[in-house]
Amino acid sequence: MSDKIQAIRGMNDILPEESHWWDFFEETVSEWLDAYGYQTIRLPIVEQTALFRRSIGEVTDIVEKEMYTFVDQLNGESLTLRPEGTASCVRAVLQHNLLYPGPLRLAYSGPMFRHERPQKGRYRQFHQVGVEALGFEGPDIDAEQIAMAARLWKKLGLSDVRLEINSLGDAASRAVHRGKLIRHFEQHLSLLDEDAKRRLHSNPLRILDTKNPAMREIVDHAPRLIDDLDDDSAAHFERLKTSLESLGIHYAINPGLVRGLDYYNRTVFEWVTDRLGAQGTVCAGGRYDGLVSQIGGKPAPACGFAMGVERILALIQEERADVSPKKTDIYVAHQGVPAFAAIVAEFLRDNGFSVILHCGGGSFKSQMKKADASGARFAGIIGEDEARAREITLKPLREEQGQFGMSLGDAVAWLRSRTI
Ligand code: ATP
Ligand code: MG
C-alpha cells in the first residue's frame, strides 16, 4: 500500500517530454494573434460563482453539474474555478472600462476546470486559447474570426478540421422556436432522458445539445431554429456565408448546432475533426450580443471562440512528425577549474548559445556520457591546460568527428558556423 499523494483525477501533469508540443503551439498562437492585432489579457482562475451562473445560464451542463464551486472559508463567499474564459473576459472589460475608447480584440489562454468524466480529450483541468472581439456588430468580424481559425490550422499543419456553422437568430426568433420545440418534445415524452425532461420547460434548446445517442433520432427530427430566423439574423447569416465563400473557406450548415452555453445568438460555429473519436470538437464559438449588458454593462455586440488545446495537440502529434524538442547547443564538461568553466559557460550564453554547465564533479568520461545523453550538439571540454591558455576544446557530439582546441573568440565563430 502506498500513501504517495497523487494528482487529482482528470487534472494532468504536462511532463518535460511533452513540453515541445506546447511550446510549438504557444509560439505559433502568439504569432497568429499578432497577425490579427489581438491583444492578450490575463485573467484570474477563480471568480465569483454568480458570474458564471448569470452568463453561461442556470440550466446548462456547465452550471448544473460541471463547476468546481466552493465556499471561501475565510469570508463565506461562493467562488468557482473558471469553466471557460468569455465570462471573465467580459467581466474584466467592464470592470476596467476597456470598451470606452472603442471596439477591441482580446485573447486569453490558460487552464479551465469542469467536473466531467475524464476520458481521451476530456479532462477536469484542460486548457483553452480564446479570442473575443467586443463592440463589433458583424458579420465582418464573424468572418474574420473564422478565417483566423482557418489560418491557425494551416500554420499548425492540421489538414483535418472542418467548419460547421449555424445561426441562433435573435431572442424573438428563439422564443418562437422554443414553443415549437416544447410541443415537439412533449409529443415524444417517453423518449426523453431525465435531463431532457427536466429541461423541457426551463431550457428546451439545451436538449438539442444532448450527447445521449438514444436521443439522437428525436433531436434530429426537432424543429430547426434556422427555419424561424428573424429577417435581420437571416441577412446577417447570408452575409457571413458570402464572406466565407469569397475567402475560400468551406463550411457546412449544421442546423442542430446550438452550443452548450446560453449567451450565444446569431452566428455559432464549431471546428470538428473525425480523428479524435467522440471528442471531435476542437474549437467553438459565435456571437454573444447580449452578454455585455447581462453582466451589467452598456449593451455592446460581441463575438468570440475558444479552442481546446489538448485536443489540438493530439491532432498536431498525429500530423506533425517534424516538431522536435529544442536541443542545447553545448554541454560544458570540466575538471579542476570550476570557476573558469562557469565563466566560459556565461560567455557562451552572452553570445547567444544555450549551455548546460556540468555540475557535481565526476570523471571526464562520465561527464561526456551525460553530455551525450543531454542531446547537446557539442561538448565544451575544459581542463587545467585550457584554463591556463584561456581556451576551450570543442567536440561535436552528433555528425562530425574530432575535437578542436581554440580561443573563446574563435569558439564563438566556430560554433556559429555550425549552429545556423
Ligand atoms: P464538448 O461538447 O466537447 O463538451 P463544449 O461545448 O462543452 O465541448 P466549449 O465550452 O465550447 O465546449 O469549449 C470550447 C472547446 O474547449 C471545446 O470545443 C473543446 O475543444 C474544449 N473542451 C471543452 N471541455 C473540455 C474538457 N473537459 N476537456 C478538454 N477540452 C475541453
Ligand atoms: Mg461540455
XYZ file of C-alpha atoms and ligand atoms in Angstrom:
452
model
C 0.000 0.000 0.000
C 1.308 3.387 -0.911
C 0.481 6.664 0.753
C 2.002 8.723 -2.028
C -0.072 11.755 -2.883
C -1.305 11.662 -6.458
C -2.617 14.357 -8.776
C -6.380 14.794 -8.923
C -8.169 12.615 -11.473
C -8.602 14.422 -14.769
C -6.000 17.061 -13.871
C -2.845 16.204 -15.737
C 0.806 16.961 -15.267
C 2.362 18.116 -18.505
C 5.734 16.411 -18.392
C 9.017 17.745 -19.819
C 8.871 15.197 -22.650
C 5.599 16.782 -23.873
C 6.719 20.377 -23.475
C 7.985 20.892 -27.005
C 4.485 20.299 -28.360
C 3.118 23.001 -26.061
C 5.992 25.336 -26.937
C 5.379 24.875 -30.661
C 1.674 25.515 -30.181
C 2.130 28.563 -27.948
C 4.739 30.164 -30.199
C 2.523 29.635 -33.234
C -0.504 31.070 -31.416
C 1.430 34.129 -30.328
C 2.489 34.952 -33.926
C -1.035 34.231 -35.124
C -2.628 36.632 -32.623
C -0.178 39.349 -33.661
C -1.126 38.802 -37.299
C -4.723 39.801 -36.455
C -3.987 42.546 -33.942
C -5.351 40.709 -30.904
C -4.012 41.835 -27.526
C -3.692 39.368 -24.686
C -5.443 39.694 -21.370
C -4.554 37.568 -18.319
C -7.473 36.725 -16.102
C -7.852 35.143 -12.662
C -8.636 31.446 -12.404
C -11.211 31.987 -9.650
C -14.278 34.205 -9.965
C -17.477 34.797 -8.047
C -19.883 31.957 -8.752
C -22.589 34.433 -9.758
C -20.575 35.481 -12.823
C -20.849 32.037 -14.416
C -24.416 31.355 -13.304
C -25.545 34.609 -14.852
C -23.596 34.332 -18.121
C -23.439 30.637 -19.023
C -27.002 30.066 -17.785
C -28.557 28.195 -14.847
C -29.912 25.354 -16.965
C -26.757 24.259 -18.780
C -24.460 21.264 -18.298
C -21.666 23.501 -17.090
C -23.616 25.319 -14.378
C -25.795 22.376 -13.366
C -23.097 19.780 -12.931
C -19.607 20.689 -14.077
C -18.476 23.653 -11.971
C -15.936 23.457 -9.170
C -17.721 25.706 -6.715
C -16.711 26.151 -3.097
C -17.193 28.487 -0.191
C -14.180 30.586 0.747
C -13.833 29.523 4.379
C -12.386 32.867 5.335
C -15.245 35.122 4.252
C -18.126 32.880 3.199
C -18.074 33.967 -0.480
C -19.123 31.432 -3.116
C -16.265 31.053 -5.598
C -15.851 28.974 -8.760
C -12.829 27.756 -10.711
C -13.459 29.190 -14.156
C -15.047 26.653 -16.540
C -14.469 28.944 -19.535
C -12.970 32.328 -20.353
C -15.593 34.513 -22.014
C -17.449 35.457 -18.832
C -14.233 36.503 -17.047
C -13.045 38.418 -20.084
C -16.285 40.401 -20.335
C -16.259 40.970 -16.582
C -12.722 42.414 -16.796
C -13.575 44.567 -19.818
C -16.485 46.132 -17.915
C -14.637 46.447 -14.633
C -11.813 48.386 -16.309
C -13.985 50.213 -18.840
C -11.889 48.862 -21.718
C -14.666 49.409 -24.260
C -14.791 53.145 -23.628
C -12.305 54.123 -26.388
C -13.962 51.797 -28.920
C -14.174 48.179 -30.054
C -11.399 45.821 -29.078
C -9.893 42.442 -29.888
C -8.699 40.388 -26.942
C -7.156 36.953 -26.453
C -6.557 34.810 -23.384
C -5.255 31.365 -22.630
C -4.944 29.095 -19.662
C -6.499 26.296 -17.669
C -10.259 25.818 -17.330
C -11.993 23.488 -14.891
C -15.036 21.277 -15.395
C -16.101 18.308 -13.325
C -16.664 15.873 -16.193
C -15.935 12.171 -16.592
C -12.266 12.065 -17.638
C -11.570 10.306 -20.943
C -9.433 10.913 -24.012
C -9.848 14.579 -24.949
C -11.976 15.360 -21.899
C -10.305 16.403 -18.671
C -11.218 18.199 -15.462
C -8.416 20.687 -15.890
C -7.944 21.462 -19.559
C -6.599 24.431 -21.474
C -8.180 26.866 -23.847
C -6.988 29.656 -26.064
C -9.843 32.062 -26.672
C -10.377 35.269 -28.602
C -13.094 37.842 -28.070
C -13.961 40.832 -30.268
C -16.140 43.325 -28.417
C -18.086 46.238 -29.830
C -18.387 44.841 -33.380
C -21.792 44.219 -34.973
C -20.543 41.743 -37.543
C -20.816 39.774 -39.704
C -17.419 41.032 -40.946
C -15.861 40.214 -37.576
C -17.585 36.794 -37.508
C -15.987 36.024 -40.873
C -12.629 37.395 -39.742
C -12.614 35.145 -36.680
C -13.495 32.103 -38.731
C -10.759 32.945 -41.252
C -8.431 33.458 -38.322
C -9.095 29.950 -37.005
C -8.622 28.537 -40.515
C -5.243 30.253 -40.691
C -4.197 28.764 -37.365
C -4.958 25.219 -38.546
C -2.820 25.936 -41.606
C 0.045 27.357 -39.530
C -0.110 24.335 -37.240
C -0.149 21.963 -40.215
C -3.583 20.486 -39.486
C -5.464 19.317 -42.538
C -8.366 17.510 -40.998
C -10.599 20.100 -39.312
C -13.834 21.183 -40.908
C -16.165 24.051 -40.187
C -19.823 23.842 -39.182
C -21.914 26.977 -38.841
C -25.440 27.840 -37.795
C -27.480 30.828 -36.730
C -29.428 31.017 -33.482
C -31.287 34.170 -34.512
C -32.402 36.798 -32.015
C -34.366 36.483 -28.785
C -37.715 36.718 -30.599
C -36.903 34.001 -33.117
C -35.638 31.785 -30.320
C -38.931 32.318 -28.447
C -40.924 31.137 -31.476
C -38.638 28.150 -31.901
C -38.790 27.387 -28.190
C -42.589 26.969 -28.364
C -42.249 24.607 -31.318
C -39.512 22.619 -29.576
C -41.564 22.144 -26.424
C -44.527 20.902 -28.483
C -42.250 18.519 -30.420
C -40.661 17.024 -27.331
C -43.993 16.823 -25.477
C -45.221 14.568 -28.248
C -42.303 12.194 -27.550
C -42.078 12.407 -23.766
C -41.335 8.710 -23.328
C -38.192 9.059 -25.452
C -36.683 11.840 -23.329
C -33.995 11.135 -20.759
C -34.043 12.660 -17.284
C -32.006 15.723 -18.237
C -34.253 16.447 -21.178
C -37.451 16.087 -19.131
C -36.098 18.470 -16.557
C -35.098 20.996 -19.220
C -38.237 20.681 -21.317
C -39.774 23.872 -19.956
C -36.752 25.630 -18.484
C -34.343 25.407 -21.442
C -35.530 23.176 -24.291
C -32.796 24.434 -26.620
C -30.257 22.644 -24.409
C -31.941 19.332 -25.205
C -30.610 19.724 -28.747
C -27.072 19.729 -27.350
C -27.506 16.270 -25.789
C -24.680 13.756 -26.000
C -27.075 10.841 -25.360
C -27.113 8.682 -28.537
C -30.543 7.297 -27.558
C -31.994 10.768 -28.102
C -30.284 11.367 -31.439
C -33.314 10.497 -33.519
C -35.838 12.692 -31.734
C -33.352 15.567 -31.667
C -32.625 15.176 -35.384
C -36.335 15.498 -36.117
C -36.851 18.542 -33.905
C -37.963 21.845 -35.481
C -34.949 23.819 -36.708
C -34.181 27.264 -35.389
C -32.766 28.236 -38.738
C -36.278 27.965 -40.231
C -37.576 30.622 -37.808
C -34.840 33.225 -38.162
C -35.870 36.889 -37.948
C -35.075 38.940 -41.065
C -32.027 40.710 -39.633
C -30.431 37.481 -38.418
C -31.170 35.792 -41.726
C -29.493 38.677 -43.597
C -26.542 38.558 -41.191
C -26.162 34.840 -41.842
C -26.353 35.323 -45.621
C -23.627 37.979 -45.500
C -21.449 35.723 -43.357
C -21.803 32.891 -45.854
C -20.914 35.200 -48.754
C -17.805 36.428 -46.908
C -16.677 32.887 -46.160
C -17.179 31.920 -49.787
C -15.154 34.884 -51.035
C -12.359 33.927 -48.634
C -12.460 30.361 -49.952
C -13.451 28.893 -46.595
C -15.541 25.755 -46.855
C -18.378 25.318 -44.404
C -21.317 23.070 -43.720
C -24.524 24.398 -42.213
C -25.470 22.291 -39.226
C -28.977 23.320 -38.086
C -28.513 21.189 -34.950
C -25.538 23.234 -33.756
C -26.739 25.151 -30.686
C -23.709 25.284 -28.318
C -23.865 24.430 -24.638
C -23.878 27.953 -23.219
C -26.858 30.295 -23.088
C -25.202 33.533 -24.120
C -24.932 32.830 -27.843
C -27.123 34.410 -30.542
C -26.966 34.632 -34.337
C -23.713 33.119 -35.652
C -22.411 29.981 -33.952
C -19.682 27.718 -35.279
C -17.582 24.699 -34.447
C -14.441 23.223 -35.953
C -14.604 19.444 -35.840
C -12.393 16.509 -36.731
C -13.059 12.786 -37.142
C -9.634 11.875 -35.821
C -10.328 12.204 -32.107
C -13.301 9.893 -31.620
C -16.196 11.274 -29.602
C -14.275 14.398 -28.515
C -14.108 15.774 -32.048
C -14.861 19.475 -31.470
C -11.543 21.304 -31.269
C -12.811 24.872 -31.372
C -16.169 26.541 -30.874
C -17.693 29.976 -30.647
C -20.075 32.537 -32.014
C -21.779 35.836 -31.323
C -22.942 36.842 -27.852
C -24.532 40.234 -28.379
C -26.496 40.162 -25.115
C -23.779 39.160 -22.679
C -22.188 42.542 -22.000
C -25.478 44.024 -20.821
C -26.369 40.811 -18.999
C -23.224 41.228 -16.891
C -24.134 44.833 -16.199
C -22.517 46.846 -18.995
C -23.884 49.221 -21.592
C -25.065 46.918 -24.426
C -22.272 46.021 -26.849
C -22.221 43.341 -29.560
C -19.503 40.716 -29.427
C -18.144 37.573 -31.000
C -15.559 35.040 -29.892
C -14.345 31.489 -29.845
C -12.256 29.128 -27.762
C -10.215 26.104 -28.697
C -9.390 23.056 -26.608
C -5.603 22.958 -26.512
C -5.281 19.275 -25.529
C -7.459 18.230 -28.460
C -5.463 20.356 -30.879
C -2.180 18.999 -29.521
C -3.491 15.466 -30.043
C -4.045 16.374 -33.707
C -0.643 18.030 -34.041
C 1.013 14.932 -32.599
C -0.689 12.811 -35.254
C 0.094 15.083 -38.174
C 3.456 16.667 -37.376
C 6.410 14.291 -37.138
C 8.797 17.226 -37.564
C 8.121 19.047 -34.285
C 11.010 18.118 -32.024
C 12.387 19.164 -28.649
C 14.804 22.072 -28.607
C 18.418 20.926 -28.269
C 21.013 22.544 -26.060
C 23.986 23.780 -28.082
C 26.834 22.950 -25.727
C 27.404 20.750 -22.690
C 30.441 22.034 -20.792
C 32.475 19.309 -19.078
C 35.313 20.354 -16.830
C 37.753 19.183 -14.214
C 39.783 21.038 -11.600
C 38.817 24.514 -12.843
C 35.138 25.064 -11.923
C 35.406 28.859 -11.746
C 36.835 29.172 -15.264
C 34.272 26.666 -16.601
C 31.455 28.791 -15.169
C 32.924 31.927 -16.752
C 33.153 30.175 -20.140
C 29.544 28.962 -19.882
C 28.346 32.513 -19.162
C 30.480 33.845 -22.030
C 28.912 31.382 -24.463
C 25.424 32.321 -23.236
C 26.331 36.017 -23.679
C 26.915 35.106 -27.314
C 23.523 33.539 -27.743
C 24.248 29.835 -27.259
C 22.357 27.536 -24.920
C 24.691 25.856 -22.484
C 24.417 23.173 -19.826
C 27.292 23.518 -17.391
C 28.131 20.217 -15.782
C 27.553 20.414 -12.048
C 28.586 17.967 -9.365
C 32.031 16.646 -10.368
C 32.859 13.189 -11.787
C 35.419 11.925 -14.323
C 35.591 13.379 -17.852
C 34.345 10.013 -19.086
C 31.161 10.124 -17.010
C 30.661 13.797 -17.871
C 30.926 13.002 -21.590
C 28.260 10.316 -21.170
C 25.988 12.938 -19.643
C 26.854 15.356 -22.451
C 25.831 12.737 -24.976
C 22.602 11.862 -23.148
C 21.656 15.547 -22.845
C 21.196 15.747 -26.606
C 23.589 18.710 -26.830
C 25.238 19.165 -30.227
C 28.708 19.921 -28.849
C 30.737 19.212 -25.762
C 32.961 22.001 -24.459
C 35.868 20.469 -22.582
C 37.800 22.500 -20.026
C 40.736 21.117 -18.045
C 43.728 22.772 -16.461
C 45.506 23.195 -19.835
C 42.538 25.014 -21.333
C 42.162 27.211 -18.246
C 45.805 28.209 -18.333
C 45.573 29.144 -22.027
C 42.051 30.652 -21.603
C 40.821 28.264 -24.268
C 38.123 25.648 -24.795
C 38.195 22.297 -26.574
C 35.084 21.722 -28.659
C 33.917 18.262 -29.640
C 30.970 17.701 -31.979
C 28.717 15.049 -30.455
C 26.499 14.255 -33.420
C 27.667 14.070 -37.065
C 31.259 15.368 -37.175
C 34.361 13.697 -35.763
C 37.367 15.034 -33.863
C 37.963 17.704 -31.256
C 39.391 21.174 -31.618
C 41.111 23.496 -29.160
C 40.686 27.235 -29.698
C 40.407 30.632 -28.067
C 36.996 31.649 -26.718
C 36.557 34.208 -29.506
C 37.317 31.604 -32.168
C 34.958 29.201 -30.429
C 32.049 31.609 -30.922
C 32.753 31.906 -34.670
C 33.322 28.146 -34.997
C 30.050 27.338 -33.215
C 28.098 29.965 -35.148
C 29.160 28.490 -38.450
C 27.798 25.153 -37.285
C 24.581 26.080 -35.467
C 22.929 28.368 -38.014
P -17.987 19.357 -25.556
O -19.202 19.383 -26.425
O -16.854 18.535 -26.125
O -18.291 19.058 -24.115
P -18.260 22.152 -25.021
O -19.295 22.593 -25.969
O -18.637 21.885 -23.604
O -17.469 20.859 -25.595
P -16.934 24.716 -25.060
O -17.466 25.200 -23.792
O -17.477 25.254 -26.316
O -17.015 23.112 -25.081
O -15.343 24.841 -25.057
C -14.584 25.079 -26.237
C -13.621 23.938 -26.501
O -12.905 23.568 -25.331
C -14.288 22.655 -26.928
O -14.587 22.682 -28.293
C -13.221 21.631 -26.608
O -12.246 21.601 -27.630
C -12.606 22.177 -25.357
N -13.142 21.494 -24.164
C -14.325 21.704 -23.544
N -14.450 20.919 -22.457
C -13.290 20.191 -22.378
C -12.788 19.210 -21.464
N -13.474 18.824 -20.403
N -11.552 18.692 -21.705
C -10.821 19.070 -22.780
N -11.235 20.004 -23.673
C -12.454 20.558 -23.473
Mg -19.029 20.155 -22.495
